[in-house]
Tab-separated table of C-alpha atoms in Angstrom:
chain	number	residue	atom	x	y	z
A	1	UNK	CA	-19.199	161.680	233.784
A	2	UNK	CA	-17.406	160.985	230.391
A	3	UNK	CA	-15.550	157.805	229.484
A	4	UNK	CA	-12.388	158.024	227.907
A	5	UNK	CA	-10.232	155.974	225.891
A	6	UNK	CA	-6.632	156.178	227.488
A	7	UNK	CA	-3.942	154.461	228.690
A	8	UNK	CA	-4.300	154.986	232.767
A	9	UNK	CA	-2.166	158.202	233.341
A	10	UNK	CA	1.087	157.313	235.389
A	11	UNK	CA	1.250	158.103	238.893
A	12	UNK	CA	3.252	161.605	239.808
A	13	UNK	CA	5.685	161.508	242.406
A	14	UNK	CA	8.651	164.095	243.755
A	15	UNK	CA	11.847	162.825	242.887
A	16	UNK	CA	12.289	161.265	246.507
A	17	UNK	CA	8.874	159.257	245.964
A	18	UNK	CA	6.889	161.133	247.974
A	19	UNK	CA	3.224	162.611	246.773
A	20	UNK	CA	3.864	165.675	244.773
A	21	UNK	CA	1.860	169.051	246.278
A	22	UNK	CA	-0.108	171.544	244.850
A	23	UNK	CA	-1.055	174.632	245.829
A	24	UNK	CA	-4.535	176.047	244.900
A	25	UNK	CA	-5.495	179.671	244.851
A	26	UNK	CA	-8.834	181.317	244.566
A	27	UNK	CA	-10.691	183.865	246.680
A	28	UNK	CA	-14.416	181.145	245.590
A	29	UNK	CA	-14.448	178.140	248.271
A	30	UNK	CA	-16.473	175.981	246.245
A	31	UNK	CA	-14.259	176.604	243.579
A	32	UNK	CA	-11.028	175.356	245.767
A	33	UNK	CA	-12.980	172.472	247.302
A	34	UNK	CA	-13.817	171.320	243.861
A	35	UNK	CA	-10.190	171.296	242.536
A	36	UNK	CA	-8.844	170.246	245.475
A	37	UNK	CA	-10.810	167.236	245.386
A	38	UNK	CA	-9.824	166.365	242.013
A	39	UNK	CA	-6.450	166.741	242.390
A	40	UNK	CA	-6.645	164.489	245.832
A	41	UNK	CA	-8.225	161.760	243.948
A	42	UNK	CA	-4.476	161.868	241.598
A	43	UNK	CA	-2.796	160.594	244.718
A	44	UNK	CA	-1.382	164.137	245.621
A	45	UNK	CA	-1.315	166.778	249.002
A	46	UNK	CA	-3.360	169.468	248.157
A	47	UNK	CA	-3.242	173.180	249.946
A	48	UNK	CA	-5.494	175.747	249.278
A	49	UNK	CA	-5.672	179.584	250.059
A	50	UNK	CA	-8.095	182.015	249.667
A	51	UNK	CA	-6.261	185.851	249.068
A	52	UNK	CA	-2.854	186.359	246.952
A	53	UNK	CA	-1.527	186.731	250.499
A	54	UNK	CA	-2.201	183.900	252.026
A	55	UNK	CA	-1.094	182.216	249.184
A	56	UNK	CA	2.541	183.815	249.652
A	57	UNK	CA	2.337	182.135	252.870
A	58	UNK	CA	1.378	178.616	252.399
A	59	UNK	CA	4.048	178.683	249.434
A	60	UNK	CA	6.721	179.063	251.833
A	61	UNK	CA	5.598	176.651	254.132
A	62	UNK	CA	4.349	173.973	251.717
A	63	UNK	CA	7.028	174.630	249.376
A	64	UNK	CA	4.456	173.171	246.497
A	65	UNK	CA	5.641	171.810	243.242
A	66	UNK	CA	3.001	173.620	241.247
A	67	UNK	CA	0.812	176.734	242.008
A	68	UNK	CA	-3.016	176.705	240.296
A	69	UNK	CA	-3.504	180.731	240.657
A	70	UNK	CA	-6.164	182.849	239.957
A	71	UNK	CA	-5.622	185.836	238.469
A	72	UNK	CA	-8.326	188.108	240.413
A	73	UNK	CA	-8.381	188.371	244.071
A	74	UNK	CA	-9.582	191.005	246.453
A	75	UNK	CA	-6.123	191.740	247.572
A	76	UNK	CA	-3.216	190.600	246.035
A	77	UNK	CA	-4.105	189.479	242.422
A	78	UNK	CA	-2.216	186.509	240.850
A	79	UNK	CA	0.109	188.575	238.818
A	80	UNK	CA	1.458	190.338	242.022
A	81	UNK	CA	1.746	186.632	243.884
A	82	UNK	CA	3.662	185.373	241.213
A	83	UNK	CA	5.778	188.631	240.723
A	84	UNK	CA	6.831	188.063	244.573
A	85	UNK	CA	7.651	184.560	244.140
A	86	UNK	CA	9.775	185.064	240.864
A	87	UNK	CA	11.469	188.070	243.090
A	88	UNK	CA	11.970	185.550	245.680
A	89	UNK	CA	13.743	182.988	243.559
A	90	UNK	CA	10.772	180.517	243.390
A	91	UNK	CA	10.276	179.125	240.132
A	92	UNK	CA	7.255	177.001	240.727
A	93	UNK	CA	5.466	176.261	237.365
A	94	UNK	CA	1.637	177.938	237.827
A	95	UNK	CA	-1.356	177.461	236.211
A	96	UNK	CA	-2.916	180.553	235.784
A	97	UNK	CA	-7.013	180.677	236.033
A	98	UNK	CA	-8.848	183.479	234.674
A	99	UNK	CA	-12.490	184.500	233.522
A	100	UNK	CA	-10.967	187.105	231.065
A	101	UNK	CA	-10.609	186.074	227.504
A	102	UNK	CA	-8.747	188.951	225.682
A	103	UNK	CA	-5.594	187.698	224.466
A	104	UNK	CA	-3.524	190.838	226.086
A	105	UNK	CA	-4.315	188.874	229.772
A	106	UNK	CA	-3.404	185.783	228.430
A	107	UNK	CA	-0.024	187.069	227.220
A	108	UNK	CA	0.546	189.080	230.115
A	109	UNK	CA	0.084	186.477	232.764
A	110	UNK	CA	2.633	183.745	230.698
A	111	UNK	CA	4.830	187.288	230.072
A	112	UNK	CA	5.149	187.942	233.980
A	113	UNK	CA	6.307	184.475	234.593
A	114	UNK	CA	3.671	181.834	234.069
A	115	UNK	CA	3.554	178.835	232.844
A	116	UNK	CA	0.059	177.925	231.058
A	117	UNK	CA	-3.316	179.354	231.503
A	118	UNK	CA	-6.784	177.843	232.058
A	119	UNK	CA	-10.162	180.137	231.068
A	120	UNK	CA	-13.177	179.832	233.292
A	121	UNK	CA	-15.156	177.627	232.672
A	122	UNK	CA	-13.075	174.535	232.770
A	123	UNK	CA	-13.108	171.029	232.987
A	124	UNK	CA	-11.643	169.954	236.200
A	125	UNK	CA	-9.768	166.846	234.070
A	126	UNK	CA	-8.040	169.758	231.697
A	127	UNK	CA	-6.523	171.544	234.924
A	128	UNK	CA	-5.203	167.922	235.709
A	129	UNK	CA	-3.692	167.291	232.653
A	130	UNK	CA	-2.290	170.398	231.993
A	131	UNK	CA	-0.829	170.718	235.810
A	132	UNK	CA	0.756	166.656	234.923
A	133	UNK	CA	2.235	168.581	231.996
A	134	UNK	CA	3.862	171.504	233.737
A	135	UNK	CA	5.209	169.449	236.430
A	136	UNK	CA	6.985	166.906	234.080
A	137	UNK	CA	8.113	169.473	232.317
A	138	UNK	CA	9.831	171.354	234.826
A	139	UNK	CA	11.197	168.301	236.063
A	140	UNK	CA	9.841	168.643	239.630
A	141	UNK	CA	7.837	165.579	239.132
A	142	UNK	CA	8.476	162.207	238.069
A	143	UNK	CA	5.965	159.598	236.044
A	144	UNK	CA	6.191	156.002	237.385
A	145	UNK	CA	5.372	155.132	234.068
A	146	UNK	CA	5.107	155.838	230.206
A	147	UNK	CA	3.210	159.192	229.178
A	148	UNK	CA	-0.712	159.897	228.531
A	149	UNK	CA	-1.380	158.572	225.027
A	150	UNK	CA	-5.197	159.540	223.760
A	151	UNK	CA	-5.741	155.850	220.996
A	152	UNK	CA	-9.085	155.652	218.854
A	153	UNK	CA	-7.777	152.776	215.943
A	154	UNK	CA	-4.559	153.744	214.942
A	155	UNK	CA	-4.773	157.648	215.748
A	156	UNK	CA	-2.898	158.534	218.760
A	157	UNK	CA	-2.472	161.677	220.616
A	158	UNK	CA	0.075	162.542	223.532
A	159	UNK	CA	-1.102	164.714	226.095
A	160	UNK	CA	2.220	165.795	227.448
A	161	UNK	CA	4.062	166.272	223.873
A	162	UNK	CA	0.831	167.449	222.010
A	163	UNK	CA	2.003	164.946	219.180
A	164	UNK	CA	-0.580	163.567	216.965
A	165	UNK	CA	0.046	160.602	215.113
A	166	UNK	CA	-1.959	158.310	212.084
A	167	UNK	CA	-1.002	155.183	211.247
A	168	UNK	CA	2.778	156.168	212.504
A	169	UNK	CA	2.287	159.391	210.365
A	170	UNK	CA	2.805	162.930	212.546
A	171	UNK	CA	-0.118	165.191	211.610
A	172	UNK	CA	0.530	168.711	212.207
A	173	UNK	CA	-1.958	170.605	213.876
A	174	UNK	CA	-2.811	173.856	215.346
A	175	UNK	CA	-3.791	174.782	219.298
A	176	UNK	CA	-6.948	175.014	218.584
A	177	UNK	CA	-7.167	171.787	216.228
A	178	UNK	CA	-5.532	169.991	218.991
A	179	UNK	CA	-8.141	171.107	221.952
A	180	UNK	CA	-11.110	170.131	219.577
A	181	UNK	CA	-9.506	166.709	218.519
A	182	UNK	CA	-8.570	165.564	222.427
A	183	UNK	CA	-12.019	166.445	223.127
A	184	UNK	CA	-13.277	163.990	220.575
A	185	UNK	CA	-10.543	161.275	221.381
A	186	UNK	CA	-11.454	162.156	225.152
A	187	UNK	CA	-14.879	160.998	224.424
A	188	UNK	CA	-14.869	158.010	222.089
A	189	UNK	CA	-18.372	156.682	220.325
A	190	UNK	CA	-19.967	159.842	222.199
A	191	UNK	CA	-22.335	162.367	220.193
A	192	UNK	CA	-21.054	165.592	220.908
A	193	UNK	CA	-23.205	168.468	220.335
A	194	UNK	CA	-21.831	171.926	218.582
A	195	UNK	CA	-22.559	174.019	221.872
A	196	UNK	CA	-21.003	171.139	224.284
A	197	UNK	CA	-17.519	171.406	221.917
A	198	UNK	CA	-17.786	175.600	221.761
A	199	UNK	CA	-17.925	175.465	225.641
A	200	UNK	CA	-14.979	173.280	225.959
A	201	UNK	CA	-12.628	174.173	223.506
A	202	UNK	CA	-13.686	177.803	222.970
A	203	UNK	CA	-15.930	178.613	226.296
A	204	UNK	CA	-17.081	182.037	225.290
A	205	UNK	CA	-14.488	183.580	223.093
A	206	UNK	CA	-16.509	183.349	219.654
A	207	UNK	CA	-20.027	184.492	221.212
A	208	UNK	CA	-21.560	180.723	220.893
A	209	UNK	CA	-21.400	180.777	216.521
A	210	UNK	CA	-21.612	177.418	216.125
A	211	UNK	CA	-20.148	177.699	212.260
A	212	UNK	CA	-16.571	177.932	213.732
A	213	UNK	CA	-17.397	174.013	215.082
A	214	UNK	CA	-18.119	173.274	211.581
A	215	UNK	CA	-15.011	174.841	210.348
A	216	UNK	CA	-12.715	173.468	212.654
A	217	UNK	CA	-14.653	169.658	212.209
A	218	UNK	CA	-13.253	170.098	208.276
A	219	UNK	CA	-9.970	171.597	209.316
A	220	UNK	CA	-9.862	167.903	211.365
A	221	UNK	CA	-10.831	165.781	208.674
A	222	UNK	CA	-8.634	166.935	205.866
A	223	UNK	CA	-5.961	166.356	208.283
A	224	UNK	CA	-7.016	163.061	210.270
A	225	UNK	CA	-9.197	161.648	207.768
A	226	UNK	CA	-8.219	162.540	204.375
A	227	UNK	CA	-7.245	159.341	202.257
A	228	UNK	CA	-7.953	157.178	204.855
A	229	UNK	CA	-10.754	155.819	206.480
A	230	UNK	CA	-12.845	157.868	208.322
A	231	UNK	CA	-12.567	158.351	212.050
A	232	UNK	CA	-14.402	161.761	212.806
A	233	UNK	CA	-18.563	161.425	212.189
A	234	UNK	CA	-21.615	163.981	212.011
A	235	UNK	CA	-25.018	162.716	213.379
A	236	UNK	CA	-26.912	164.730	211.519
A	237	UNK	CA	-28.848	166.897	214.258
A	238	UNK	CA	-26.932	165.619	217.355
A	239	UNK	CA	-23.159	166.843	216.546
A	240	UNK	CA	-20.287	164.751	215.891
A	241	UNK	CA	-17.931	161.736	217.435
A	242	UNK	CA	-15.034	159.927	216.795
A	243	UNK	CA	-15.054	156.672	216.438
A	244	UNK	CA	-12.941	153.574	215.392
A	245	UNK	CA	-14.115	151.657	212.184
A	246	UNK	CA	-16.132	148.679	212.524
């Protein structure tokens, strides 16, 4: 389990206080069990179906304030639940799960209606914070409290916003930049190898090259380090880590 380096995220609620609920969809049972654990330990009620139409079901009887929805399923895939629910006037944000990683799925599932996209493998603490994001967003949560902020020395990173700050300073950066960065700041004074970051920021996309690490490590450091003192480390061997000065 990984340490991070956060301001305690604010508790969720509905609007009228109460718990918010999520609705998890996947035709794997371990799969469920594991997310619906970690989204139980977040304070909230958790359903979860097995088959696009049971799904269809337990949204109109849970009446959830986010859907986590995979995209293949044995009978009705994802796309078809969520084309039914959009039909049916129900604009609950999803979170769409999927083991493809051509960019024509990814734009098709957020085309047909949805709302952000997770690629298998994840991290069950991503599918947290990005379902936190989609239900502030959408305004059918509340946060008792001030947003997720990300702090190693005087860099700061908002979850919720994806604003990166230095020293006051915004810094500009792109998706990608961004994923590899929170992973760092997610993991403070920890030695992260090249084939731990590829998994979580790219999973398989690039084929396990480990250059693109490298490239992406500079990207980070003309942007978060250049000028200033130096945040973002290599342990020659190991990988890298951020790290505030001594």
């Amino acid at each position: 389990m990984t340490t991070t380096a956060r301001v305690p995220a604010p508790a969720l609620t509905r609007p009228d206080g109460s718990p918010v609920r999520v609705l998890v969809v996947d035709d794997e049972q371990m799969l469920t069990d594991l997310l619906s654990m970690a989204l139980r330990m977040e304070g909230w009620e958790v359903r979860a179906a097995g088959s696009g139409f049971e799904a269809l079901q337990a949204a109109r009887e849970f009446d959830p304030d986010a859907l986590v929805l995979d995209v293949m399923m044995p009978d009705l895939d994802g796309m078809g639940v969520l084309q039914r629910l959009r039909q049916n006037g129900d604009d609950v944000p999803v979170l769409f799960l999927t083991a493809k990683d051509s960019v024509g799925d990814r734009v098709a599932g957020l085309t047909a209606g949805g709302d952000d996209y997770v690629t298998k493998p994840f991290s069950l603490e991503e599918v947290v914070a990005r379902l936190r994001a989609l239900m502030r967003r959408s305004g059918t949560a509340l946060a008792a409290d001030v947003e997720p902020i990300l702090r190693v020395a005087d860099l700061t990173l908002n979850e919720d916003s994806h604003e990166v700050e230095r020293g006051g300073t915004p810094i500009e950066l792109t998706a990608t930049e961004f994923e590899l960065l929170r992973f760092l700041m997610r993991n403070p004074r920890r030695v992260l190898s090249k084939a731990q970051i590829l998994d979580r920021v790219w999973h398989y996309d690039f084929g396990g090259r480990s250059s693109v690490v490298e490239l992406y490590i500079s990207y980070l450091r003309k942007k978060i380090d250049a000028g200033r003192e130096a945040l973002i480390h290599t342990v020659r061997g190991s990988g890298y880590m951020i790290k505030a000065p001594q």
